[in-house]
Each structure stands twice: as structure tokens, then as C-alpha cells.
Amino acid sequence: MTTVRESLGGRRVAVCVGAGGVGKTTAAAALALSRALEGGKVLVCTIDPARRLANALGLATLGNVESRVPEHKLAEAGLRPRGELWAMMLDVKRTWDDLVARHAPDPARRDRILRNRLYQQMSAALAGSQEYMAMEKLYELSTDRDYDLIVLDTPPTAHALDFLDAPDRILDFLGNETARALLAPALGAGRFGLRLAQLGGGYVAKTLARFTGQQVLSDLGDFLQGFQGMYDGFKERAGEVRAMLARPETGFVLVASPAAAAIEEALAFHERLHAESMPVAGLVVNRLTPDLWPAATPLPRAAELAAPLAAAAASAPDLGARLAATLAEHQAMAAAERRSLAGLLARIGAAHALVPRLEGDVHDLAGLARMADRL
């Protein structure tokens, strides 16, 4: 069967998606390293502010600018890549600022939006902002850079479907016609706060001001007025991003664990991707409990284990019984996980990789290379 790495062979963009805590960042980094070892110029972009990716790649820091993984770090891990491995961590606020600067008609409008307090809050904390900027940055990198492969580690959202819904939600907010209609008299007046009390037709705005405060409503009016004329540019850009995600050179990699919630989320995301005609390149099931005993062979009984353990059993006479019980529990867990995964594997026909649970976290380049071999 085709491996996940082979399935990504002819693609330029890989998007790793899945529930939080399933190892998306590690899987993304391992896939990127694998392609770099084979000769590609590869970038892995993460949203996770934790330093796990930087530490694993041997980098002191990760920022909004791409950094190349030093050759001597790869050599110290016993790796000799024929290509290049680059990495970066998305700065949501900085990416928002870049997007505003790109669409603003002039420097004065750009500075006005960037100074607005509502914009500053929205660009850092609005629900869906991370996901929207992740897609925006992915599009920018794929069109402006010469990477053979860009691997995106998507945000650790509570529900992975936010990744596809976020752009529409943000655009609805920016182009909210209801808010514009309610605030139309004040928006047209320019100096929102000063003119509010003078507007005979601004009853709604004055009522809102009593609940939200004059300053908040003033910031909102200034924010919406600042974005006037820019909404179409944002909408067009979001359409281009969505088109890129549906092209054959893009591949979604679903990352899951044997946990029921992670499996359900992977199934839901797969259905959504299928409905949106977006290409699925593979499935990675991480942290699977490994089989320690051949499935077709009966588990050993306590008496059978007691004899080989006779030397140690003198100090622990029940060692054989405890070992037999532990092995039985372990094998029961492994079997239960495989039964839980059966539906997921049957539903997703793409390449898949089953990665066993490791004794420790993958924390360096050598560990990523070992994981890549399993993908």
C-alpha cells in the first residue's frame, strides 16, 4: 500500500489537520523532514506557540520569518539531507497587519486600521482568527516562495472544522451589513463619537452606546469605516485560498489517535473534505498501543510464565501472575483500539500510517527521522 510520504510525493502543499493533542506538529515536522532528506526544499509552518517544534528541529527560536534548519544540526543527528528544511511559526497579529497593508488603498487608511483598538483585539483574539490567518499565510507562501513542499500544522482548535469555516465567519464580520445599516448615520458622519449625539436618525446608535459605552461604539464605527472598500479584496483573496486547497497539488493529512473523540473528529473532517471536493492525501494514527504478543497465539498463563521467572520469583512469588495479568490488559487495550479504528480505516481509502505509542516524546531530529520512517 502507498505510504503517506509517497502520497505527498507530487504535491506542493500538505495540510495536517486533526484534534488537539494527537501529535499534528510532530507528524507535520516528520513529513517535512522526510521530503528534505529526499532532496526537496521544504518548509514546515506551525501555529502552536509551544517550543516543541523549535526544540525538535534544533532551532533556538521560531518566528514569522522562515528559518533554515542548520546543516550541522542535521549532521549531528546522523542525517544527510539532499534538500533543505525550513521552519516558521505563524504570528497571527503580524499576518493580519500584512493583509491589511496589502489591501489598504493608501498608507493613511492602513495606519488608521492598525491603530484602531477594536482591530487590535480582533486580530489577536477573535474566534477563527488563527485559522483564517493560517490559510492566508499558506496561500502567500505557496505563491511567493519556491518551496517544493509546504507543510502546515493547523491550529489546535477544539473542533478542527473551524479551519474551513473561519474565513467565512471572519468575512461575515468584516462585511456585516446589519451593523453598517444600524450605524449608517454615524458612519457617514466621519467623527463618529462627536457627531453621535447630533444625529436625529441615530436612535439605534445612541441606544447601543448606552449598553456598550461611547468609546466601544466609536471604535466599532471607525473600524467599519476603515474597512469600507476593502471587503471585496478580502473576499477575493479568501476565494483564491479556497481554490488552492481544492487543487490536486494540495493534500490534507488527517492526524488522529485511537481515542474515540479523535476518531470522531477525523471522520467528521473527512466527510467535510469530501463534501468540499478537497483532496485527502493520507491518514496518520498516532500513539497506537503496540501488540506485544502474536494475535493468533493464546496469551501465556501465569504458571507458564512462573517457570522462566523462577530466579526472580524467589523475592516476588506472584511475579508470573502479575506479568500475565498486565500482558492480558495490554493486549485487550491494543485489540480495543484496533476495533475502534476499523471504521475510520475503512472509510478513508487514502494511504495511512499506524504509529505505535513511543516511550517518550519525539524531541529531536533523530526522533523525527525515526517517525518519518513509519509514515
CSV table of C-alpha atoms in Angstrom, one decimal, residues 41-317:
chain,number,residue,atom,x,y,z
A,41,LYS,CA,13.3,22.3,-0.4
A,42,VAL,CA,10.6,22.1,2.3
A,43,LEU,CA,9.0,24.5,4.8
A,44,VAL,CA,7.0,23.4,7.9
A,45,CYS,CA,4.8,26.1,9.3
A,46,THR,CA,3.3,25.8,12.7
A,47,ILE,CA,0.7,27.7,14.7
A,48,ASP,CA,1.4,26.1,18.0
A,49,PRO,CA,3.2,28.7,20.2
A,50,ALA,CA,4.8,25.9,22.3
A,51,ARG,CA,8.5,25.4,21.6
A,52,ARG,CA,8.2,21.7,20.8
A,53,LEU,CA,8.8,22.2,17.1
A,54,ALA,CA,11.8,24.6,17.6
A,55,ASN,CA,13.3,22.2,20.1
A,56,ALA,CA,12.8,19.1,17.9
A,57,LEU,CA,14.4,20.9,14.9
A,58,GLY,CA,17.3,22.2,16.9
A,59,LEU,CA,16.4,25.9,16.5
A,60,ALA,CA,16.7,28.5,19.2
A,61,THR,CA,13.6,30.3,18.2
A,62,LEU,CA,10.8,30.3,15.6
A,63,GLY,CA,9.2,33.4,14.3
A,64,ASN,CA,7.1,34.7,11.5
A,65,VAL,CA,10.1,34.6,9.1
A,66,GLU,CA,11.3,31.3,7.7
A,67,SER,CA,14.5,29.9,9.3
A,68,ARG,CA,16.6,27.2,7.8
A,69,VAL,CA,17.5,24.2,10.0
A,70,PRO,CA,21.3,24.3,10.1
A,71,GLU,CA,23.2,21.6,8.3
A,72,HIS,CA,25.4,20.9,11.3
A,73,LYS,CA,22.3,20.1,13.4
A,74,LEU,CA,21.1,17.6,10.9
A,75,ALA,CA,24.6,16.1,10.7
A,76,GLU,CA,24.8,15.8,14.5
A,77,ALA,CA,21.6,13.7,14.3
A,78,GLY,CA,23.2,11.4,11.7
A,79,LEU,CA,21.1,12.9,8.8
A,80,ARG,CA,22.4,13.9,5.4
A,81,PRO,CA,19.6,15.6,3.6
A,82,ARG,CA,19.9,16.2,-0.1
A,83,GLY,CA,17.5,19.1,0.2
A,84,GLU,CA,16.7,21.9,2.6
A,85,LEU,CA,14.5,22.1,5.7
A,86,TRP,CA,13.0,25.4,6.7
A,87,ALA,CA,10.6,26.2,9.6
A,88,MET,CA,8.5,29.1,10.9
A,89,MET,CA,5.8,29.8,13.5
A,90,LEU,CA,2.8,31.9,12.4
A,91,ASP,CA,2.4,35.3,14.1
A,92,VAL,CA,-1.4,35.9,13.8
A,93,LYS,CA,-1.2,39.6,14.5
A,94,ARG,CA,1.7,40.2,12.1
A,95,THR,CA,-0.1,38.3,9.3
A,96,TRP,CA,-3.3,40.3,9.9
A,97,ASP,CA,-1.2,43.5,9.7
A,98,ASP,CA,0.4,42.3,6.4
A,99,LEU,CA,-3.1,41.5,5.0
A,100,VAL,CA,-4.4,44.9,5.9
A,101,ALA,CA,-1.3,46.6,4.4
A,102,ARG,CA,-1.8,44.7,1.2
A,103,HIS,CA,-5.5,45.7,0.7
A,104,ALA,CA,-5.5,49.3,2.2
A,105,PRO,CA,-5.8,51.9,-0.6
A,106,ASP,CA,-3.3,54.2,1.0
A,107,PRO,CA,-0.9,54.4,4.0
A,108,ALA,CA,-3.3,56.7,5.9
A,109,ARG,CA,-6.1,54.1,5.7
A,110,ARG,CA,-3.6,51.3,6.7
A,111,ASP,CA,-2.4,53.3,9.7
A,112,ARG,CA,-5.9,54.2,10.8
A,113,ILE,CA,-7.0,50.5,10.8
A,114,LEU,CA,-3.8,49.3,12.6
A,115,ARG,CA,-4.3,51.9,15.3
A,116,ASN,CA,-7.9,51.0,15.9
A,117,ARG,CA,-8.4,49.3,19.3
A,118,LEU,CA,-11.1,47.0,18.0
A,119,TYR,CA,-8.9,45.8,15.2
A,120,GLN,CA,-6.0,45.2,17.6
A,121,GLN,CA,-8.3,43.0,19.8
A,122,MET,CA,-9.8,41.2,16.8
A,123,SER,CA,-6.5,40.5,15.0
A,124,ALA,CA,-5.2,38.8,18.2
A,125,ALA,CA,-8.1,37.1,19.8
A,126,LEU,CA,-11.2,36.9,17.6
A,127,ALA,CA,-12.5,33.3,17.3
A,128,GLY,CA,-11.4,31.9,14.0
A,129,SER,CA,-8.6,34.5,13.5
A,130,GLN,CA,-5.8,31.9,13.8
A,131,GLU,CA,-7.4,29.6,11.3
A,132,TYR,CA,-8.1,32.4,8.8
A,133,MET,CA,-4.5,33.7,9.1
A,134,ALA,CA,-3.1,30.1,8.8
A,135,MET,CA,-4.9,29.8,5.4
A,136,GLU,CA,-3.9,33.3,4.3
A,137,LYS,CA,-0.2,32.6,5.2
A,138,LEU,CA,-0.3,29.3,3.4
A,139,TYR,CA,-1.5,30.9,0.2
A,140,GLU,CA,1.1,33.6,0.4
A,141,LEU,CA,3.9,31.1,0.9
A,142,SER,CA,2.7,28.8,-1.9
A,143,THR,CA,2.5,31.7,-4.4
A,144,ASP,CA,5.5,33.8,-3.4
A,145,ARG,CA,8.1,31.2,-2.5
A,146,ASP,CA,9.9,28.4,-4.4
A,147,TYR,CA,9.4,25.6,-1.9
A,148,ASP,CA,8.9,22.1,-3.3
A,149,LEU,CA,6.6,21.3,-0.3
A,150,ILE,CA,5.0,23.4,2.4
A,151,VAL,CA,3.6,21.5,5.4
A,152,LEU,CA,1.1,23.4,7.5
A,153,ASP,CA,0.4,22.4,11.1
A,154,THR,CA,-3.1,23.7,11.7
A,155,PRO,CA,-4.2,25.4,14.9
A,156,PRO,CA,-5.0,23.3,17.9
A,157,THR,CA,-8.7,24.1,17.7
A,158,ALA,CA,-11.3,22.3,19.8
A,159,HIS,CA,-13.1,21.5,16.6
A,160,ALA,CA,-10.9,21.0,13.5
A,161,LEU,CA,-13.8,22.0,11.2
A,162,ASP,CA,-13.1,25.6,12.3
A,163,PHE,CA,-10.2,25.6,9.9
A,164,LEU,CA,-12.6,25.6,6.9
A,165,ASP,CA,-15.3,27.7,8.5
A,166,ALA,CA,-13.2,30.5,9.8
A,167,PRO,CA,-12.7,32.6,6.6
A,168,ASP,CA,-16.5,32.9,6.1
A,169,ARG,CA,-17.0,33.8,9.7
A,170,ILE,CA,-14.3,36.5,9.6
A,171,LEU,CA,-15.6,37.8,6.3
A,172,ASP,CA,-19.1,37.9,7.6
A,173,PHE,CA,-17.8,40.0,10.5
A,174,LEU,CA,-15.9,42.4,8.3
A,175,GLY,CA,-18.7,42.8,5.8
A,176,ASN,CA,-21.6,42.8,8.3
A,177,GLU,CA,-24.3,44.7,6.5
A,178,THR,CA,-26.6,44.8,9.6
A,179,ALA,CA,-24.0,46.6,11.6
A,180,ARG,CA,-23.4,49.0,8.7
A,181,ALA,CA,-27.1,49.7,8.4
A,182,LEU,CA,-27.6,50.3,12.1
A,183,LEU,CA,-24.6,52.6,12.3
A,184,ALA,CA,-25.0,54.2,8.8
A,185,PRO,CA,-25.9,57.7,10.0
A,186,ALA,CA,-22.8,57.8,12.3
A,187,LEU,CA,-20.5,56.1,9.7
A,188,GLY,CA,-21.4,58.7,7.2
A,189,ALA,CA,-20.7,61.5,9.7
A,190,GLY,CA,-17.0,60.6,9.9
A,191,ARG,CA,-16.2,61.7,13.5
A,192,PHE,CA,-18.5,59.1,14.9
A,193,GLY,CA,-18.2,59.9,18.6
A,194,LEU,CA,-18.6,63.6,18.3
A,195,ARG,CA,-21.5,63.5,15.9
A,196,LEU,CA,-23.4,60.8,17.6
A,197,ALA,CA,-25.5,63.0,19.8
A,198,GLN,CA,-26.3,65.3,17.0
A,199,LEU,CA,-27.8,62.7,14.7
A,200,GLY,CA,-31.6,62.8,14.8
A,201,GLY,CA,-31.7,59.5,12.9
A,202,GLY,CA,-29.1,57.8,15.1
A,203,TYR,CA,-31.6,56.4,17.7
A,204,VAL,CA,-30.2,52.9,17.4
A,205,ALA,CA,-26.6,54.0,17.7
A,206,LYS,CA,-27.4,56.1,20.8
A,207,THR,CA,-29.2,53.1,22.3
A,208,LEU,CA,-26.3,50.9,21.6
A,209,ALA,CA,-23.9,53.4,23.1
A,210,ARG,CA,-25.8,53.3,26.5
A,211,PHE,CA,-25.1,49.5,26.7
A,212,THR,CA,-21.6,49.3,25.2
A,213,GLY,CA,-20.1,52.6,26.1
A,214,GLN,CA,-19.4,55.5,23.9
A,215,GLN,CA,-15.7,54.6,23.2
A,216,VAL,CA,-16.5,51.0,22.2
A,217,LEU,CA,-19.1,52.1,19.7
A,218,SER,CA,-16.8,54.8,18.4
A,219,ASP,CA,-14.1,52.2,17.8
A,220,LEU,CA,-16.6,50.0,16.0
A,221,GLY,CA,-17.8,52.8,13.8
A,222,ASP,CA,-14.2,53.8,13.0
A,223,PHE,CA,-13.3,50.1,12.3
A,224,LEU,CA,-16.1,49.5,9.9
A,225,GLN,CA,-15.5,52.8,8.1
A,226,GLY,CA,-11.8,52.0,7.8
A,227,PHE,CA,-12.6,48.7,6.1
A,228,GLN,CA,-15.1,50.2,3.6
A,229,GLY,CA,-14.0,49.4,0.1
A,230,MET,CA,-11.6,46.7,1.3
A,231,TYR,CA,-14.1,43.9,1.8
A,232,ASP,CA,-14.1,42.8,-1.8
A,233,GLY,CA,-10.4,42.4,-1.8
A,234,PHE,CA,-10.5,40.2,1.3
A,235,LYS,CA,-13.3,38.1,-0.2
A,236,GLU,CA,-11.5,37.6,-3.4
A,237,ARG,CA,-8.3,36.6,-1.6
A,238,ALA,CA,-10.3,34.1,0.5
A,239,GLY,CA,-11.7,32.6,-2.7
A,240,GLU,CA,-8.2,32.1,-4.1
A,241,VAL,CA,-7.2,30.4,-0.9
A,242,ARG,CA,-10.1,28.0,-1.0
A,243,ALA,CA,-9.4,27.3,-4.7
A,244,MET,CA,-5.8,26.4,-3.8
A,245,LEU,CA,-6.9,24.0,-1.1
A,246,ALA,CA,-9.0,22.1,-3.7
A,247,ARG,CA,-6.3,21.7,-6.3
A,248,PRO,CA,-4.6,18.3,-6.8
A,249,GLU,CA,-1.2,19.7,-5.7
A,250,THR,CA,-2.7,20.1,-2.2
A,251,GLY,CA,-3.1,17.2,0.1
A,252,PHE,CA,-4.8,17.0,3.5
A,253,VAL,CA,-3.3,14.7,6.1
A,254,LEU,CA,-5.7,13.6,8.8
A,255,VAL,CA,-3.9,13.0,12.1
A,256,ALA,CA,-5.8,11.1,14.8
A,257,SER,CA,-5.2,8.9,17.9
A,258,PRO,CA,-7.1,5.8,19.0
A,259,ALA,CA,-9.2,8.0,21.4
A,260,ALA,CA,-12.9,8.0,20.5
A,261,ALA,CA,-13.1,11.8,20.3
A,262,ALA,CA,-10.1,12.0,17.9
A,263,ILE,CA,-11.6,9.3,15.7
A,264,GLU,CA,-15.0,11.0,15.5
A,265,GLU,CA,-13.3,14.3,14.7
A,266,ALA,CA,-11.2,12.7,11.9
A,267,LEU,CA,-14.3,11.1,10.4
A,268,ALA,CA,-16.2,14.4,10.6
A,269,PHE,CA,-13.4,16.2,8.9
A,270,HIS,CA,-13.0,13.6,6.2
A,271,GLU,CA,-16.7,13.9,5.4
A,272,ARG,CA,-16.4,17.7,5.2
A,273,LEU,CA,-13.3,17.5,3.0
A,274,HIS,CA,-15.1,15.0,0.7
A,275,ALA,CA,-18.2,17.3,0.5
A,276,GLU,CA,-15.9,20.3,-0.4
A,277,SER,CA,-14.1,18.2,-3.0
A,278,MET,CA,-10.8,18.7,-1.2
A,279,PRO,CA,-8.0,16.1,-1.7
A,280,VAL,CA,-7.1,13.8,1.2
A,281,ALA,CA,-3.5,12.5,0.9
A,282,GLY,CA,-3.4,10.3,3.9
A,283,LEU,CA,-4.2,9.4,7.5
A,284,VAL,CA,-1.8,9.1,10.4
A,285,VAL,CA,-3.0,7.3,13.5
A,286,ASN,CA,-0.6,8.3,16.3
A,287,ARG,CA,0.1,6.7,19.7
A,288,LEU,CA,-1.3,3.4,19.0
A,289,THR,CA,-0.8,0.7,21.6
A,290,PRO,CA,1.5,-1.9,20.1
A,291,ASP,CA,0.9,-5.6,20.0
A,292,LEU,CA,3.3,-7.4,22.4
A,293,TRP,CA,2.0,-10.9,21.6
A,294,PRO,CA,1.1,-12.6,18.3
A,295,ALA,CA,-2.6,-12.2,17.7
A,296,ALA,CA,-3.1,-15.9,16.6
A,297,THR,CA,-1.3,-17.3,19.7
A,298,PRO,CA,-3.1,-17.7,23.1
A,299,LEU,CA,-1.7,-15.5,25.8
A,300,PRO,CA,0.6,-17.3,28.3
A,301,ARG,CA,-0.9,-18.3,31.7
A,302,ALA,CA,0.6,-17.3,35.0
A,303,ALA,CA,2.0,-20.8,35.6
A,304,GLU,CA,3.8,-20.8,32.2
A,305,LEU,CA,5.5,-17.5,33.0
A,306,ALA,CA,6.4,-18.5,36.5
A,307,ALA,CA,9.0,-21.1,35.5
A,308,PRO,CA,11.2,-18.8,33.3
A,309,LEU,CA,10.9,-16.2,36.1
A,310,ALA,CA,11.9,-18.7,38.9
A,311,ALA,CA,15.1,-16.8,39.8
A,312,ALA,CA,13.3,-13.5,40.4
A,313,ALA,CA,10.2,-15.2,41.8
A,314,ALA,CA,12.0,-16.1,45.0
A,315,SER,CA,11.6,-12.4,46.1
A,316,ALA,CA,8.4,-11.9,44.2
A,317,PRO,CA,6.4,-15.2,44.1
